[in-house]
Amino acid sequence: MENDGDFDLTDFLPYLLNQAAEEASLAFQQVYRERYGMLRTEWRVLFHLGRYGPMTAAEIGARARIHKTKISRAVAALESRRFLTRARLEADRRQEELRLTVAGQRAFEDLRGLASAHNDRLRAGFSERDWQGLTRSLRHLARMDR
Amino acid sequence: MENDGDFDLTDFLPYLLNQAAEEASLAFQQVYRERYGMLRTEWRVLFHLGRYGPMTAAEIGARARIHKTKISRAVAALESRRFLTRARLEADRRQEELRLTVAGQRAFEDLRGLASAHNDRLRAGFSERDWQGLTRSLRHLARMDR
DNA sequence: TATTGTTATACTCTATAACTATA
DNA sequence: TATAGTTATAGAGTATAACAATA
């Protein structure tokens, strides 16, 4: 057909998404790394426990779409920093309830505030209408609207 | 202040961008990996040489925002597969002009068509208006509109 | 037999410093 | 001294298989 001869990388959505994600993530990555020495998955797990309360690893995985092996390592790291505790569930002793400690709660609240502020800075570059359109489109792409 | 108590991960742009990028990239990643055994940077370098013609590593880096060490490795991989050749520039013998071979051109045209088709599939999930808004917003975030 | 979570392993991606050869 | 490109190394992200404990 030869009708995509002028197709450019900057028209290619996966490339655009990747570049935008890198640029938008950079500043906040420094925050959870330098303030708490956390990795991305650790911050996400901490966030889920702080935002939604105690739950099992499988529940975090279902909510945040993180594979169980990543969660297992993140939980071990957060536990070693005394940011969470585990409690075997009597109903099914394969599962553990994960719960933030007071220190974990404090870290969560600190990071949630910083994340929210970072989000606001990004948002400031858009009109309210464009921001709503952008987040809606991204949720659609990420299949988070189903 | 405590006014971000309902701030959610799915409101956090870096998270949304990352999830959308992963989802949107997955299918096409299989293509250049399984058909040509390429990595992401190799595909991007091949694309730039195919799309814009022969140029030096530094020029690719400036256009595509790829660090010189990544380009160096991608060029070595593409050369070993006979997808490109190098020619020292007489004007400045530190630089090399990189040029796709016929096989490299063929791979580029094949992948460009497949990328364009993949892009069209993603685009099909949006109205023309929403797609234009999305790509414009992403270029803004990636600072590609300057 | 199936499920929850862990461990091992490998590959990909990113970042930085140190190096070479040329200028 | 500075620049184009290379090499070495480490850290971070991702993916999969195999495993132990429990159901």
Coordinates of N, CA and C in Angstrom, one line a residue, chain A residues 2 4-25 28 40 43-44 47-48 51-52 63-65 70 109 112-119 122-123 125-126 129-131 133-144, chain B residues 2 4-25 28 40 43-44 47-48 51-52 63-65 70 109 112-119 122-123 125-126 129-131 133-144:
Chain A
E2 N 2.0 1.2 0.8 CA 2.9 2.3 0.8 C 2.3 3.7 1.2
D4 N 2.1 4.7 4.5 CA 2.5 5.2 5.8 C 4.0 5.7 5.7
G5 N 4.3 6.2 4.5 CA 5.6 6.6 4.2 C 6.0 7.8 5.1
D6 N 5.1 8.6 5.6 CA 5.4 9.7 6.4 C 5.1 9.5 7.9
F7 N 4.9 8.2 8.2 CA 4.6 7.8 9.6 C 5.9 8.1 10.4
D8 N 5.7 8.8 11.5 CA 6.9 9.3 12.3 C 6.8 8.7 13.7
L9 N 8.0 8.6 14.3 CA 8.0 8.0 15.7 C 7.2 8.9 16.6
T10 N 7.2 10.2 16.4 CA 6.4 11.1 17.3 C 4.9 11.0 17.0
D11 N 4.5 10.1 16.0 CA 3.1 9.8 15.8 C 2.7 8.4 16.5
F12 N 3.8 7.8 16.9 CA 3.6 6.4 17.4 C 3.3 6.4 18.9
L13 N 2.1 6.0 19.3 CA 1.6 6.2 20.6 C 2.5 5.5 21.7
P14 N 2.9 4.3 21.5 CA 3.8 3.7 22.5 C 5.0 4.5 22.8
Y15 N 5.6 5.1 21.8 CA 6.8 6.0 21.9 C 6.4 7.2 22.7
L16 N 5.3 7.9 22.3 CA 4.9 9.1 23.0 C 4.6 8.8 24.5
L17 N 3.9 7.7 24.7 CA 3.6 7.4 26.1 C 4.8 7.1 26.9
N18 N 5.7 6.4 26.3 CA 7.0 6.1 27.1 C 7.8 7.3 27.4
Q19 N 7.9 8.2 26.4 CA 8.6 9.5 26.7 C 7.9 10.3 27.7
A20 N 6.6 10.4 27.6 CA 5.9 11.2 28.6 C 6.0 10.6 30.0
A21 N 5.9 9.3 30.0 CA 5.9 8.6 31.3 C 7.3 8.9 32.0
E22 N 8.3 8.8 31.2 CA 9.7 9.0 31.8 C 9.8 10.4 32.3
E23 N 9.4 11.4 31.5 CA 9.5 12.8 31.9 C 8.7 13.1 33.1
A24 N 7.5 12.5 33.2 CA 6.6 12.9 34.3 C 6.9 12.2 35.6
S25 N 7.6 11.0 35.5 CA 8.0 10.2 36.6 C 9.2 10.7 37.3
F28 N 9.4 12.8 40.8 CA 8.8 12.1 42.0 C 9.6 10.9 42.3
R40 N 10.1 1.6 43.1 CA 8.7 1.9 42.6 C 7.6 1.0 43.1
W43 N 6.9 1.7 46.8 CA 6.0 2.9 46.9 C 4.6 2.6 46.6
R44 N 4.3 1.8 45.6 CA 3.0 1.4 45.2 C 2.3 0.6 46.2
F47 N 1.5 2.7 49.2 CA 0.4 3.5 48.8 C -1.0 2.7 49.0
H48 N -1.0 1.5 48.5 CA -2.3 0.8 48.5 C -2.7 0.5 49.9
R51 N -3.7 3.8 51.6 CA -5.0 4.3 51.0 C -6.2 3.5 51.3
Y52 N -6.0 2.1 51.3 CA -7.2 1.3 51.4 C -7.2 0.4 52.6
R63 N -5.7 -5.2 42.8 CA -6.0 -3.8 42.7 C -5.0 -3.0 41.8
A64 N -3.7 -3.3 42.0 CA -2.7 -2.4 41.4 C -2.0 -3.1 40.2
R65 N -2.5 -4.3 39.9 CA -1.9 -5.0 38.7 C -0.4 -5.2 38.9
K70 N 6.7 -9.6 42.5 CA 7.2 -8.2 42.8 C 6.6 -7.8 44.1
E109 N 1.7 9.0 54.4 CA 1.0 10.4 54.4 C 2.0 11.4 53.8
R112 N 2.1 10.6 50.0 CA 0.8 10.9 49.4 C 0.7 12.4 49.1
G113 N 1.1 13.2 50.1 CA 1.1 14.6 50.0 C 2.0 15.1 48.9
L114 N 3.2 14.6 48.9 CA 4.2 15.0 47.9 C 3.8 14.5 46.5
A115 N 3.2 13.3 46.4 CA 2.7 12.8 45.1 C 1.5 13.7 44.6
S116 N 0.7 14.1 45.5 CA -0.4 15.0 45.1 C 0.1 16.3 44.7
A117 N 1.1 16.9 45.3 CA 1.6 18.1 44.9 C 2.3 18.0 43.6
H118 N 3.0 16.9 43.4 CA 3.7 16.7 42.1 C 2.6 16.6 41.0
N119 N 1.5 15.9 41.3 CA 0.4 15.8 40.3 C -0.1 17.2 40.0
L122 N 2.0 19.0 37.5 CA 1.9 18.5 36.1 C 0.5 19.0 35.6
R123 N -0.5 19.0 36.4 CA -1.8 19.4 36.0 C -1.8 20.9 35.6
G125 N 0.0 22.5 33.8 CA 0.3 22.7 32.4 C -0.8 22.5 31.5
F126 N -2.0 22.2 32.0 CA -3.2 21.8 31.2 C -4.4 22.6 31.6
R129 N -10.2 21.0 31.2 CA -10.8 20.2 30.1 C -9.8 19.2 29.5
D130 N -8.6 19.7 29.2 CA -7.6 18.9 28.6 C -7.1 17.8 29.6
W131 N -7.0 18.2 30.9 CA -6.5 17.2 31.9 C -7.5 16.1 32.0
G133 N -9.6 15.1 29.8 CA -9.5 14.3 28.6 C -8.3 13.3 28.6
L134 N -7.2 13.9 29.1 CA -6.0 13.1 29.1 C -6.1 11.9 30.1
T135 N -6.5 12.2 31.3 CA -6.6 11.1 32.3 C -7.7 10.0 31.8
R136 N -8.7 10.5 31.2 CA -9.7 9.5 30.8 C -9.2 8.7 29.6
S137 N -8.4 9.3 28.7 CA -7.8 8.5 27.6 C -6.8 7.5 28.2
L138 N -6.0 7.9 29.2 CA -5.0 7.0 29.7 C -5.6 5.9 30.5
R139 N -6.7 6.1 31.2 CA -7.4 5.0 31.8 C -8.0 4.1 30.8
H140 N -8.4 4.6 29.7 CA -8.9 3.7 28.6 C -7.8 2.8 28.1
L141 N -6.7 3.4 27.8 CA -5.5 2.7 27.3 C -5.0 1.6 28.3
A142 N -5.1 2.0 29.6 CA -4.6 1.1 30.6 C -5.6 0.1 31.0
R143 N -6.8 0.2 30.3 CA -7.9 -0.7 30.6 C -8.3 -0.6 32.1
M144 N -8.3 0.6 32.6 CA -8.7 0.8 34.0 C -10.1 1.3 34.1
Chain B
E2 N -4.4 18.4 54.9 CA -5.3 17.2 54.8 C -6.4 17.3 53.8
D4 N -5.8 16.1 50.6 CA -5.6 15.1 49.6 C -5.8 13.7 50.1
G5 N -6.7 13.6 51.1 CA -7.1 12.4 51.7 C -7.7 11.4 50.8
D6 N -8.3 11.9 49.7 CA -8.9 10.9 48.7 C -8.1 10.8 47.4
F7 N -6.9 11.3 47.5 CA -6.0 11.2 46.3 C -5.7 9.7 46.1
D8 N -5.9 9.3 44.9 CA -5.8 7.9 44.5 C -4.7 7.7 43.5
L9 N -4.1 6.5 43.5 CA -3.1 6.2 42.5 C -3.6 6.4 41.1
T10 N -4.9 6.1 40.9 CA -5.4 6.2 39.5 C -5.7 7.7 39.1
D11 N -5.4 8.6 40.1 CA -5.4 10.0 39.7 C -4.0 10.5 39.5
F12 N -3.0 9.7 39.8 CA -1.6 10.1 39.7 C -1.0 9.9 38.3
L13 N -0.7 11.0 37.6 CA -0.4 10.9 36.2 C 0.8 10.0 35.9
P14 N 1.9 10.0 36.7 CA 3.0 9.1 36.4 C 2.6 7.7 36.4
Y15 N 1.7 7.3 37.3 CA 1.2 5.9 37.4 C 0.4 5.6 36.1
L16 N -0.6 6.5 35.8 CA -1.4 6.3 34.7 C -0.6 6.2 33.4
L17 N 0.3 7.1 33.2 CA 1.2 7.1 32.0 C 1.9 5.7 31.9
N18 N 2.5 5.3 33.0 CA 3.2 4.1 33.0 C 2.4 2.9 32.7
Q19 N 1.2 2.8 33.3 CA 0.3 1.7 33.0 C -0.1 1.7 31.5
A20 N -0.5 2.9 31.0 CA -0.9 3.0 29.6 C 0.2 2.6 28.7
A21 N 1.4 3.1 29.0 CA 2.6 2.8 28.1 C 2.9 1.3 28.1
E22 N 2.8 0.7 29.2 CA 3.0 -0.8 29.2 C 2.0 -1.5 28.4
E23 N 0.8 -1.2 28.6 CA -0.3 -1.8 27.9 C -0.2 -1.6 26.4
A24 N 0.1 -0.3 26.0 CA 0.1 0.0 24.6 C 1.4 -0.5 23.8
S25 N 2.4 -0.8 24.6 CA 3.7 -1.2 24.0 C 3.8 -2.7 23.8
F28 N 3.4 -4.6 20.3 CA 4.4 -4.3 19.2 C 5.8 -4.7 19.6
R40 N 14.4 -2.5 22.2 CA 13.7 -1.3 21.9 C 14.6 -0.2 21.3
W43 N 15.3 -0.9 17.6 CA 14.2 -0.5 16.8 C 14.1 1.0 16.6
R44 N 14.4 1.7 17.6 CA 14.3 3.2 17.5 C 15.4 3.7 16.6
F47 N 14.6 2.9 13.1 CA 13.6 3.7 12.6 C 14.1 5.1 12.1
H48 N 15.0 5.7 12.9 CA 15.5 7.0 12.6 C 16.3 7.0 11.3
R51 N 13.8 6.4 8.4 CA 12.9 7.5 8.2 C 13.6 8.8 7.7
Y52 N 14.8 9.1 8.2 CA 15.4 10.3 7.9 C 16.7 10.2 7.1
R63 N 17.9 13.8 18.0 CA 16.5 13.6 17.5 C 15.6 12.8 18.4
A64 N 16.2 11.7 18.8 CA 15.3 10.7 19.5 C 15.5 10.7 21.0
R65 N 16.4 11.6 21.5 CA 16.6 11.7 22.9 C 17.1 10.3 23.5
K70 N 23.7 4.1 24.8 CA 22.6 3.2 24.3 C 22.7 3.1 22.8
E109 N 11.1 -1.0 6.6 CA 9.8 -0.8 5.9 C 8.8 -1.8 6.5
R112 N 8.0 -0.5 10.0 CA 7.2 0.8 10.0 C 5.8 0.5 9.7
G113 N 5.5 -0.4 8.7 CA 4.2 -0.8 8.4 C 3.4 -1.4 9.5
L114 N 4.1 -2.3 10.3 CA 3.5 -3.0 11.4 C 3.3 -2.0 12.5
A115 N 4.2 -1.0 12.7 CA 4.0 0.0 13.8 C 2.8 0.9 13.4
S116 N 2.7 1.2 12.2 CA 1.6 2.1 11.7 C 0.3 1.4 11.9
A117 N 0.3 0.1 11.6 CA -0.9 -0.7 11.8 C -1.3 -0.8 13.3
H118 N -0.3 -1.0 14.1 CA -0.5 -1.1 15.5 C -1.1 0.2 16.1
N119 N -0.5 1.3 15.6 CA -1.0 2.6 16.0 C -2.4 2.8 15.6
L122 N -4.7 1.1 18.0 CA -4.9 1.9 19.2 C -5.8 3.1 19.0
R123 N -5.6 3.7 17.8 CA -6.3 4.9 17.5 C -7.8 4.6 17.3
G125 N -9.7 3.1 19.1 CA -10.4 3.2 20.4 C -10.8 4.6 20.8
F126 N -10.5 5.6 19.9 CA -10.7 7.0 20.2 C -11.4 7.7 19.0
R129 N -11.1 13.5 17.6 CA -10.9 14.7 18.5 C -10.1 14.2 19.7
D130 N -10.5 13.1 20.3 CA -9.8 12.6 21.5 C -8.4 12.2 21.2
W131 N -8.2 11.6 20.1 CA -6.8 11.1 19.7 C -5.9 12.3 19.5
G133 N -6.2 15.3 20.9 CA -6.0 15.8 22.2 C -5.0 15.0 23.0
L134 N -5.1 13.7 22.9 CA -4.2 12.8 23.6 C -2.8 13.0 23.1
T135 N -2.5 12.9 21.8 CA -1.2 13.0 21.3 C -0.6 14.4 21.6
R136 N -1.4 15.4 21.5 CA -0.9 16.8 21.8 C -0.5 16.9 23.3
S137 N -1.3 16.3 24.2 CA -1.0 16.4 25.6 C 0.3 15.6 25.9
L138 N 0.4 14.4 25.2 CA 1.6 13.6 25.5 C 2.9 14.3 25.0
R139 N 2.8 15.0 23.8 CA 3.9 15.7 23.3 C 4.3 16.9 24.3
H140 N 3.3 17.5 24.8 CA 3.5 18.5 25.8 C 4.3 17.9 27.0
L141 N 3.8 16.8 27.6 CA 4.4 16.2 28.7 C 5.9 15.8 28.4
A142 N 6.1 15.3 27.2 CA 7.4 14.8 26.8 C 8.3 15.9 26.3
R143 N 7.8 17.2 26.4 CA 8.5 18.3 26.0 C 9.0 18.2 24.5
M144 N 8.1 17.6 23.7 CA 8.4 17.5 22.3 C 7.7 18.5 21.5

